[in-house]
Short mmCIF file of C-alpha atoms and ligand atoms in Angstrom, two decimals:
data_model
loop_
_atom_site.label_atom_id
_atom_site.label_comp_id
_atom_site.label_asym_id
_atom_site.label_seq_id
_atom_site.Cartn_x
_atom_site.Cartn_y
_atom_site.Cartn_z
CA MET A 120 76.14 8.36 60.73
CA ALA A 121 74.98 9.44 64.21
CA VAL A 122 77.68 9.25 66.87
CA MET A 123 77.20 6.14 69.01
CA ASP A 124 77.05 6.42 72.79
CA THR A 125 79.62 3.71 73.54
CA SER A 126 78.74 3.67 77.25
CA LEU A 127 75.48 1.92 76.35
CA PRO A 128 75.24 -1.89 76.18
CA LYS A 129 76.04 -3.13 72.63
CA ILE A 130 72.44 -4.16 71.98
CA ASP A 131 71.23 -0.62 72.79
CA GLN A 132 73.97 0.91 70.61
CA PHE A 133 72.77 -1.31 67.75
CA LEU A 134 69.13 -0.36 68.26
CA ALA A 135 69.95 3.34 68.64
CA THR A 136 71.80 3.15 65.30
CA LEU A 137 68.75 1.51 63.73
CA ASP A 138 66.54 4.23 65.22
CA SER A 139 68.69 6.98 63.65
CA ALA A 140 68.80 5.17 60.28
CA VAL A 141 65.01 4.89 60.25
CA ALA A 142 64.70 8.57 61.20
CA ASP A 143 67.11 9.85 58.52
CA GLY A 144 65.77 7.51 55.79
CA SER A 145 69.01 5.52 55.35
CA PHE A 146 67.57 2.25 56.72
CA VAL A 147 67.48 -0.47 54.03
CA ARG A 148 66.74 -3.69 55.91
CA LEU A 149 67.51 -5.73 59.00
CA ALA A 150 67.99 -9.48 59.40
CA LEU A 151 67.93 -11.66 62.52
CA ARG A 152 69.84 -14.93 62.23
CA LEU A 153 71.17 -17.85 64.35
CA PRO A 154 67.99 -18.70 66.28
CA PHE A 155 68.23 -20.10 69.81
CA GLY A 156 64.81 -19.27 71.29
CA ALA A 157 62.07 -21.41 72.79
CA ASP A 158 60.07 -21.43 69.55
CA GLU A 159 62.06 -23.91 67.49
CA THR A 160 59.89 -23.33 64.41
CA LEU A 161 61.11 -19.71 64.16
CA LYS A 162 64.12 -19.77 61.82
CA SER A 163 64.81 -16.12 60.95
CA VAL A 164 63.26 -12.66 60.80
CA ASP A 165 63.60 -9.97 58.14
CA VAL A 166 62.58 -6.37 58.66
CA LYS A 167 62.14 -3.64 56.07
CA PRO A 168 60.60 -0.17 56.01
CA ALA A 169 57.18 0.17 54.40
CA THR A 170 54.74 3.02 53.93
CA ILE A 171 51.28 1.74 54.78
CA ARG A 172 48.42 4.16 54.28
CA GLY A 173 50.82 7.04 54.37
CA GLU A 174 52.56 6.02 57.60
CA LEU A 175 56.06 4.66 57.99
CA LYS A 176 56.06 1.17 59.49
CA LEU A 177 58.68 -1.50 59.98
CA SER A 178 57.41 -4.65 58.31
CA PHE A 179 58.55 -7.86 60.05
CA THR A 180 58.50 -11.21 58.24
CA PHE A 181 58.80 -14.08 60.71
CA HIS A 182 60.08 -17.11 58.80
CA HIS A 183 58.77 -20.23 60.51
CA GLN A 184 59.54 -23.76 59.39
CA THR A 185 56.39 -24.13 57.31
CA ARG A 186 55.05 -20.59 56.89
CA ASP A 187 55.82 -16.89 57.00
CA LEU A 188 54.00 -14.43 59.21
CA VAL A 189 54.02 -10.69 58.56
CA GLN A 190 53.56 -7.98 61.20
CA ASN A 191 53.81 -4.24 60.69
CA HIS A 192 54.84 -2.00 63.58
CA PRO A 193 55.35 1.73 64.00
CA PRO A 194 59.12 2.36 64.40
CA ALA A 195 58.96 2.98 68.18
CA GLY A 196 57.15 -0.30 68.88
CA ALA A 197 59.41 -2.12 66.43
CA ILE A 198 62.55 -1.24 68.39
CA GLY A 199 61.11 -2.80 71.57
CA GLN A 200 60.05 -5.90 69.65
CA LEU A 201 63.55 -6.22 68.12
CA LYS A 202 65.21 -5.90 71.51
CA ARG A 203 63.15 -8.82 72.83
CA LEU A 204 63.95 -10.92 69.76
CA MET A 205 67.69 -10.16 70.03
CA GLU A 206 67.73 -11.01 73.74
CA LYS A 207 65.61 -14.16 73.62
CA ASP A 208 65.58 -15.60 70.10
CA PHE A 209 68.52 -14.67 67.83
CA ARG A 210 72.28 -14.44 68.32
CA GLN A 211 73.00 -12.32 65.26
CA ALA A 212 71.44 -9.15 63.86
CA PHE A 213 72.48 -7.42 60.63
CA LEU A 214 71.56 -3.83 59.99
CA PHE A 215 71.87 -2.61 56.39
CA THR A 216 71.80 1.12 55.71
CA THR A 217 72.79 3.17 52.67
CA ALA A 218 75.85 4.45 54.60
CA PHE A 219 77.18 1.31 56.35
CA ASP A 220 76.33 -2.19 57.54
CA LEU A 221 76.37 -3.02 61.23
CA GLN A 222 76.53 -6.51 62.68
CA PHE A 223 75.55 -7.45 66.24
CA ASP A 224 76.81 -10.82 67.47
CA SER A 225 76.12 -12.28 70.92
CA GLN A 226 77.74 -15.68 70.37
CA GLY A 227 80.88 -15.06 72.47
CA LYS A 228 81.31 -14.13 76.12
CA SER A 229 80.25 -10.55 75.46
CA PRO A 230 78.30 -9.13 72.51
CA ARG A 231 80.24 -7.50 69.66
CA LEU A 232 79.45 -4.85 67.06
CA LYS A 233 81.14 -4.64 63.68
CA HIS A 234 80.85 -1.87 61.08
CA THR A 235 81.48 -2.63 57.41
CA GLU A 236 81.00 -0.91 54.03
CA PRO A 237 77.33 -0.75 52.92
CA THR A 238 76.11 -3.74 50.92
CA SER A 239 73.55 -1.48 49.23
CA LYS A 240 73.76 2.25 48.64
CA ALA A 241 70.21 2.39 47.28
CA SER A 242 67.34 3.32 49.62
CA ALA A 243 64.71 0.73 50.32
CA SER A 244 61.52 0.92 48.29
CA LEU A 245 58.83 1.99 50.71
CA GLU A 246 56.01 0.55 48.69
CA HIS A 247 54.14 -2.10 50.55
CA ASP A 248 54.42 -4.77 47.84
CA ARG A 249 52.09 -7.31 49.44
CA ALA A 250 49.26 -4.83 49.52
CA LYS A 251 50.03 -3.77 45.94
CA ALA A 252 49.94 -7.31 44.55
CA ARG A 253 46.52 -8.31 45.87
CA PRO A 254 43.43 -8.11 43.60
CA ILE A 255 41.40 -7.13 46.68
CA PRO A 256 43.49 -4.72 48.76
CA ALA A 257 42.67 -4.43 52.45
CA ALA A 258 42.58 -0.65 52.53
CA GLY A 259 39.70 1.51 51.37
CA LYS A 260 37.10 -1.26 51.16
CA ALA A 261 34.22 -0.47 53.50
CA TRP A 262 32.59 -3.84 52.79
CA LEU A 263 35.66 -5.68 54.13
CA THR A 264 35.30 -3.73 57.38
CA GLU A 265 31.55 -4.43 57.58
CA LEU A 266 32.20 -8.16 57.04
CA GLY A 267 34.71 -8.11 59.92
CA VAL A 268 37.76 -8.77 57.75
CA THR A 269 39.47 -5.41 58.29
CA GLY A 270 39.45 -2.89 61.13
CA ALA A 271 38.33 0.72 60.73
CA ASP A 272 41.93 1.62 59.78
CA GLY A 273 41.89 -0.83 56.86
CA THR A 274 44.27 -3.41 58.34
CA VAL A 275 43.34 -7.08 58.17
CA LEU A 276 42.12 -8.37 61.54
CA LYS A 277 44.13 -11.26 62.92
CA ALA A 278 41.20 -13.68 63.06
CA ALA A 279 40.23 -12.91 59.44
CA GLY A 280 43.69 -13.30 57.87
CA ASP A 281 42.98 -16.75 56.41
CA LYS A 282 39.66 -15.67 54.91
CA PHE A 283 41.29 -12.56 53.43
CA ARG A 284 44.00 -14.70 51.75
CA GLN A 285 41.46 -17.26 50.54
CA ILE A 286 39.24 -14.76 48.76
CA ASN A 287 42.23 -12.95 47.30
CA ARG A 288 43.71 -16.19 45.98
CA TYR A 289 40.34 -17.27 44.59
CA VAL A 290 39.91 -13.92 42.81
CA GLU A 291 43.53 -14.02 41.61
CA ILE A 292 42.76 -17.30 39.83
CA LEU A 293 39.28 -16.25 38.72
CA GLY A 294 40.41 -12.88 37.31
CA PRO A 295 42.16 -14.08 34.12
CA LEU A 296 39.40 -16.65 33.52
CA LEU A 297 36.76 -13.91 33.71
CA LYS A 298 38.77 -11.64 31.44
CA ALA A 299 38.89 -14.43 28.82
CA ILE A 300 35.07 -14.40 28.55
CA PRO A 301 33.63 -11.95 25.97
CA GLU A 302 31.90 -9.05 27.73
CA ASP A 303 28.49 -9.89 26.24
CA ARG A 304 28.70 -13.35 27.84
CA LEU A 305 29.71 -12.05 31.24
CA ARG A 306 26.49 -10.49 32.41
CA ARG A 307 25.83 -12.55 35.52
CA VAL A 308 27.98 -14.37 38.09
CA VAL A 309 26.22 -16.57 40.66
CA ASP A 310 27.90 -17.58 43.94
CA MET A 311 26.21 -20.66 45.43
CA GLY A 312 26.14 -21.03 49.23
CA SER A 313 27.42 -17.49 49.65
CA GLY A 314 27.31 -17.48 53.47
CA LYS A 315 28.48 -14.13 54.86
CA GLY A 316 29.37 -13.07 51.31
CA TYR A 317 33.15 -12.75 51.53
CA LEU A 318 33.77 -14.19 48.06
CA THR A 319 30.60 -12.68 46.57
CA PHE A 320 31.59 -9.15 47.61
CA ALA A 321 35.17 -9.74 46.45
CA VAL A 322 34.10 -10.86 42.96
CA ALA A 323 31.59 -8.01 42.60
CA ASP A 324 34.22 -5.49 43.69
CA TYR A 325 36.84 -6.99 41.36
CA LEU A 326 34.51 -6.92 38.34
CA ALA A 327 33.44 -3.33 39.00
CA SER A 328 36.70 -1.75 40.12
CA LYS A 329 39.39 -3.79 38.33
CA CYS A 330 37.56 -4.94 35.16
CA MET A 331 35.28 -1.87 34.91
CA LEU A 332 32.34 -4.14 34.10
CA SER A 333 28.74 -3.82 35.24
CA THR A 334 28.37 -7.61 35.53
CA GLU A 335 25.66 -8.50 38.04
CA VAL A 336 26.77 -10.74 40.92
CA VAL A 337 24.23 -12.77 42.88
CA GLY A 338 24.80 -14.72 46.08
CA VAL A 339 22.49 -17.64 46.84
CA GLU A 340 22.11 -18.63 50.46
CA PHE A 341 19.39 -20.32 52.50
CA ARG A 342 20.13 -18.57 55.80
CA GLU A 343 17.76 -15.62 55.95
CA ASP A 344 19.82 -13.68 58.51
CA LEU A 345 22.93 -13.82 56.30
CA VAL A 346 21.02 -12.77 53.18
CA LYS A 347 19.51 -9.79 55.03
CA PHE A 348 22.90 -8.78 56.44
CA CYS A 349 24.63 -9.10 53.04
CA ASN A 350 21.98 -7.12 51.14
CA GLU A 351 22.08 -4.36 53.77
CA THR A 352 25.88 -4.32 53.70
CA ALA A 353 26.00 -4.14 49.89
CA GLU A 354 23.64 -1.17 49.98
CA ALA A 355 25.38 0.59 52.85
CA THR A 356 28.84 0.25 51.29
CA GLY A 357 27.78 1.13 47.75
CA VAL A 358 28.51 -2.21 46.06
CA SER A 359 25.72 -1.71 43.55
CA ASN A 360 26.29 -4.67 41.20
CA LEU A 361 25.60 -7.16 43.99
CA SER A 362 22.52 -8.79 45.52
CA PHE A 363 21.72 -11.85 47.60
CA SER A 364 18.84 -14.24 47.10
CA GLN A 365 17.38 -16.31 49.93
CA GLY A 366 16.65 -19.95 49.14
CA THR A 367 18.26 -23.26 48.36
CA ILE A 368 20.72 -23.83 45.55
CA GLU A 369 18.46 -26.64 44.31
CA SER A 370 15.48 -24.31 43.86
CA PHE A 371 17.42 -21.38 42.38
CA ASP A 372 16.67 -20.58 38.74
CA SER A 373 20.17 -20.31 37.27
CA THR A 374 19.06 -19.28 33.76
CA GLY A 375 21.49 -16.65 32.52
CA ALA A 376 24.29 -17.54 34.97
CA ASP A 377 27.31 -16.98 32.73
CA VAL A 378 29.68 -17.89 35.54
CA LEU A 379 28.97 -20.19 38.46
CA ILE A 380 31.18 -20.11 41.54
CA ALA A 381 31.08 -21.69 44.99
CA LEU A 382 33.44 -21.65 47.93
CA HIS A 383 33.00 -24.43 50.48
CA ALA A 384 29.35 -25.25 49.74
CA CYS A 385 28.83 -28.22 52.05
CA ASP A 386 28.91 -31.83 50.78
CA THR A 387 26.42 -32.30 47.91
CA ALA A 388 25.60 -28.55 47.82
CA THR A 389 28.72 -28.32 45.62
CA ASP A 390 27.08 -30.86 43.26
CA ASP A 391 23.88 -28.83 43.23
CA ALA A 392 25.97 -25.77 42.36
CA ILE A 393 27.79 -27.56 39.51
CA ALA A 394 24.47 -28.90 38.21
CA LYS A 395 23.01 -25.36 38.12
CA GLY A 396 26.03 -24.20 36.12
CA ILE A 397 25.70 -27.08 33.66
CA ALA A 398 21.96 -26.45 33.29
CA ALA A 399 22.61 -22.77 32.57
CA GLY A 400 25.39 -23.61 30.09
CA SER A 401 27.69 -21.36 32.13
CA GLU A 402 30.93 -20.37 30.41
CA LEU A 403 32.83 -21.03 33.59
CA ILE A 404 32.22 -23.17 36.67
CA VAL A 405 34.68 -22.74 39.56
CA VAL A 406 34.08 -24.55 42.84
CA ALA A 407 36.16 -25.16 45.95
CA PRO A 408 34.38 -28.14 47.54
CA CYS A 409 33.88 -28.67 51.24
CA CYS A 410 33.22 -32.05 52.88
CA HIS A 411 32.66 -35.23 50.83
CA LYS A 412 30.19 -37.19 52.95
CA GLN A 413 28.03 -38.75 50.22
CA ILE A 414 30.84 -40.63 48.47
CA ARG A 415 32.59 -41.34 51.77
CA ARG A 416 29.53 -43.24 53.00
CA GLU A 417 29.36 -45.21 49.74
CA ILE A 418 33.07 -46.10 49.77
CA GLU A 419 33.02 -47.02 53.44
CA THR A 420 30.03 -49.34 53.30
CA SER A 421 30.87 -51.19 50.10
CA ASN A 422 34.57 -51.81 50.71
CA ARG A 423 34.55 -53.64 54.04
CA GLY A 424 36.16 -57.01 53.40
CA THR A 425 37.27 -56.16 49.85
CA GLU A 426 40.84 -55.61 48.66
CA LEU A 427 40.40 -51.92 49.64
CA ASP A 428 39.63 -52.88 53.24
CA PHE A 429 43.18 -51.98 54.33
CA LEU A 430 42.40 -48.34 53.45
CA MET A 431 38.99 -48.37 55.16
CA LYS A 432 40.70 -49.19 58.45
CA HIS A 433 42.01 -45.64 58.80
CA GLY A 434 39.56 -42.73 58.86
CA ILE A 435 42.06 -40.28 57.40
CA PHE A 436 42.58 -42.44 54.30
CA VAL A 437 38.84 -42.88 53.79
CA GLU A 438 38.51 -39.10 54.07
CA ARG A 439 41.25 -38.42 51.52
CA GLN A 440 40.06 -41.18 49.22
CA ALA A 441 36.51 -39.79 49.33
CA GLU A 442 37.79 -36.32 48.51
CA MET A 443 39.82 -37.49 45.51
CA VAL A 444 37.14 -39.79 44.14
CA THR A 445 34.29 -37.28 44.60
CA ASP A 446 36.15 -34.44 42.92
CA ALA A 447 37.66 -36.55 40.12
CA MET A 448 34.16 -37.80 39.29
CA ARG A 449 32.83 -34.24 39.35
CA ALA A 450 35.52 -33.35 36.83
CA MET A 451 34.54 -36.34 34.62
CA ILE A 452 30.90 -35.29 34.65
CA LEU A 453 31.86 -31.72 33.77
CA GLU A 454 34.00 -33.07 30.89
CA HIS A 455 31.01 -35.09 29.70
CA PHE A 456 29.04 -31.85 29.42
CA GLY A 457 31.74 -30.13 27.34
CA TYR A 458 33.86 -28.50 30.06
CA SER A 459 37.66 -28.68 30.05
CA THR A 460 38.65 -29.17 33.65
CA LYS A 461 41.59 -28.47 35.91
CA VAL A 462 41.78 -29.55 39.53
CA PHE A 463 44.48 -28.08 41.79
CA GLU A 464 45.23 -26.67 45.23
CA PHE A 465 44.41 -22.98 45.15
CA ILE A 466 45.97 -22.04 48.47
CA SER A 467 48.28 -23.57 51.04
CA ASP A 468 46.54 -25.91 53.49
CA VAL A 469 47.87 -23.66 56.25
CA HIS A 470 44.99 -21.30 55.40
CA THR A 471 42.29 -23.94 54.83
CA PRO A 472 42.39 -27.74 54.59
CA LYS A 473 39.61 -27.47 51.97
CA ASN A 474 41.96 -26.11 49.38
CA VAL A 475 41.10 -27.94 46.15
CA LEU A 476 39.66 -25.94 43.28
CA ILE A 477 37.78 -27.45 40.34
CA VAL A 478 37.78 -25.18 37.29
CA GLY A 479 35.53 -26.09 34.37
CA THR A 480 35.68 -24.00 31.19
CA LYS A 481 33.03 -24.57 28.53
CA THR A 482 34.94 -25.54 25.40
CA LYS A 483 32.57 -27.92 23.55
CA ARG A 484 28.89 -27.78 22.76
CA GLY A 485 28.20 -31.54 22.54
CA LYS A 486 28.55 -34.34 25.10
CA ASP A 487 31.51 -36.67 25.55
CA ALA A 488 30.13 -40.18 26.12
CA SER A 489 33.61 -41.61 26.77
CA GLN A 490 33.60 -39.81 30.13
CA LEU A 491 30.53 -41.76 31.22
CA ARG A 492 32.26 -45.06 30.45
CA LYS A 493 35.25 -43.97 32.56
CA LEU A 494 32.85 -42.89 35.30
CA ALA A 495 31.11 -46.29 35.27
CA ASP A 496 34.48 -48.09 35.56
CA ALA A 497 35.59 -45.85 38.43
CA LYS A 498 32.30 -46.36 40.27
CA ALA A 499 32.57 -50.13 39.89
CA PHE A 500 36.16 -50.08 41.19
CA PHE A 501 35.26 -48.12 44.32
CA GLY A 502 31.88 -49.81 44.87
CA ILE A 503 29.91 -46.60 44.35
CA ARG A 504 26.29 -46.98 43.25
CA ARG A 505 25.56 -43.34 42.43
CA HIS A 506 27.45 -40.06 42.55
CA TYR A 507 24.93 -37.43 43.69
CA LEU A 508 25.97 -35.19 40.79
CA GLU A 509 24.77 -37.87 38.33
CA ASP A 510 21.28 -37.62 39.79
CA VAL A 511 21.07 -33.84 39.71
CA VAL A 512 22.30 -33.54 36.13
CA GLY A 513 19.93 -36.32 35.01
CA LEU A 514 22.47 -38.98 34.05
C1 SAM B 821 30.85 -23.26 54.70
S1 SAM B 821 29.81 -21.96 54.27
C2 SAM B 821 30.72 -21.09 53.07
C3 SAM B 821 30.22 -19.71 52.85
C4 SAM B 821 30.97 -18.87 51.82
N1 SAM B 821 30.92 -19.42 50.50
C5 SAM B 821 32.42 -18.67 52.26
O1 SAM B 821 33.29 -19.40 51.80
O2 SAM B 821 32.66 -17.81 53.10
C6 SAM B 821 28.55 -22.76 53.33
C7 SAM B 821 27.30 -21.91 53.18
O3 SAM B 821 26.45 -22.54 52.23
C8 SAM B 821 25.12 -22.49 52.70
N2 SAM B 821 24.43 -23.64 52.09
C9 SAM B 821 24.76 -24.95 52.25
N3 SAM B 821 23.95 -25.73 51.53
C10 SAM B 821 23.09 -24.89 50.88
C11 SAM B 821 22.02 -25.11 49.98
N4 SAM B 821 21.69 -26.32 49.60
N5 SAM B 821 21.36 -24.03 49.52
C12 SAM B 821 21.71 -22.76 49.90
N6 SAM B 821 22.72 -22.51 50.75
C13 SAM B 821 23.41 -23.56 51.24
C14 SAM B 821 25.25 -22.55 54.21
O4 SAM B 821 24.12 -21.97 54.85
C15 SAM B 821 26.51 -21.77 54.45
O5 SAM B 821 26.24 -20.41 54.67
#
């Protein structure tokens, strides 16, 4: 242990000890507790060492009431950040090293330091576990940089954090479903309403680099500028199993689409996407819907003055009702066409409020007429004349 300069204020002695522990590799972790700062949502902070792209960083996890935020700092910057947190936000700090533990406590009149035996004699693992766990890592992916998700150094840009998590979560769920499909029936994946191509690139990359498959991935998008940008980006970054087709989902020939995916295709565009998957007999249809305007309009207009009027009074309930009814009916129609369905939240609503995923897996060849009877009952109950998906699948 480095000799402490006891003439320094206690906070500086604590931070100097941390600095030495980081430098000699004995630093295990640090915890900030007993919050008193202006941000009442900030409950605690944990800090651990991590090697990120070959460089030692201190990885901070800020535990807020409803979410965790992670920041990685070089050691020098981290010490300054910790000093501010200890002065303004937390009364206690615990430093754990392989040689000793050190506690800083500013609850009394003057701050105190206390040395104790080490809780852990084992060094911290320097592997950056978050990066390791993701199907699409941030580093080393030129396409992520071109799409504005990561900077040139491979770190996720602040404004793109939610998108990065969304596509990773989507691929995390999609991965095992794709692997369950025999290779000869996994020749083509189509992403409907591909936009700037975040998900399309992610799936193409995952299939090529994690599954070692040459499956072709196609993005369908009506905005010409986005299609041009995505095709140029795929070429420039060497994602060779990927292309983008300009046009509407409705007019796209989906023959041979073994897997149909969509992420936030607006309103009935999600229905058009599902219909294209059903028409192609896709093995797998996975959609995260966006807004639910068509059914919302139907529910709103036909329930004024009925026993459901009390719900229609509040926009938020109409919105939620429309979402549930639209997606539950989509699932029924998929079941009718021989798909086993699961509907669930694929990511926390902190990252996107549009967080429901409908997964349809083709399990039967025939049709299940009982689903249409249930659909008719549900439509009658909610006063819905037609679900747009009925029209596009020819029911
Ligand atoms: C909300 S964005 C989502 C983009 C992308 N899937 C993502 O999550 O990043 C929806 C995209 O679908 C496209 N789109 C909507 N309806 C479409 C249709 N009927 N045919 C083709 N593209 C459509 C829009 O132009 C837009 O780029």
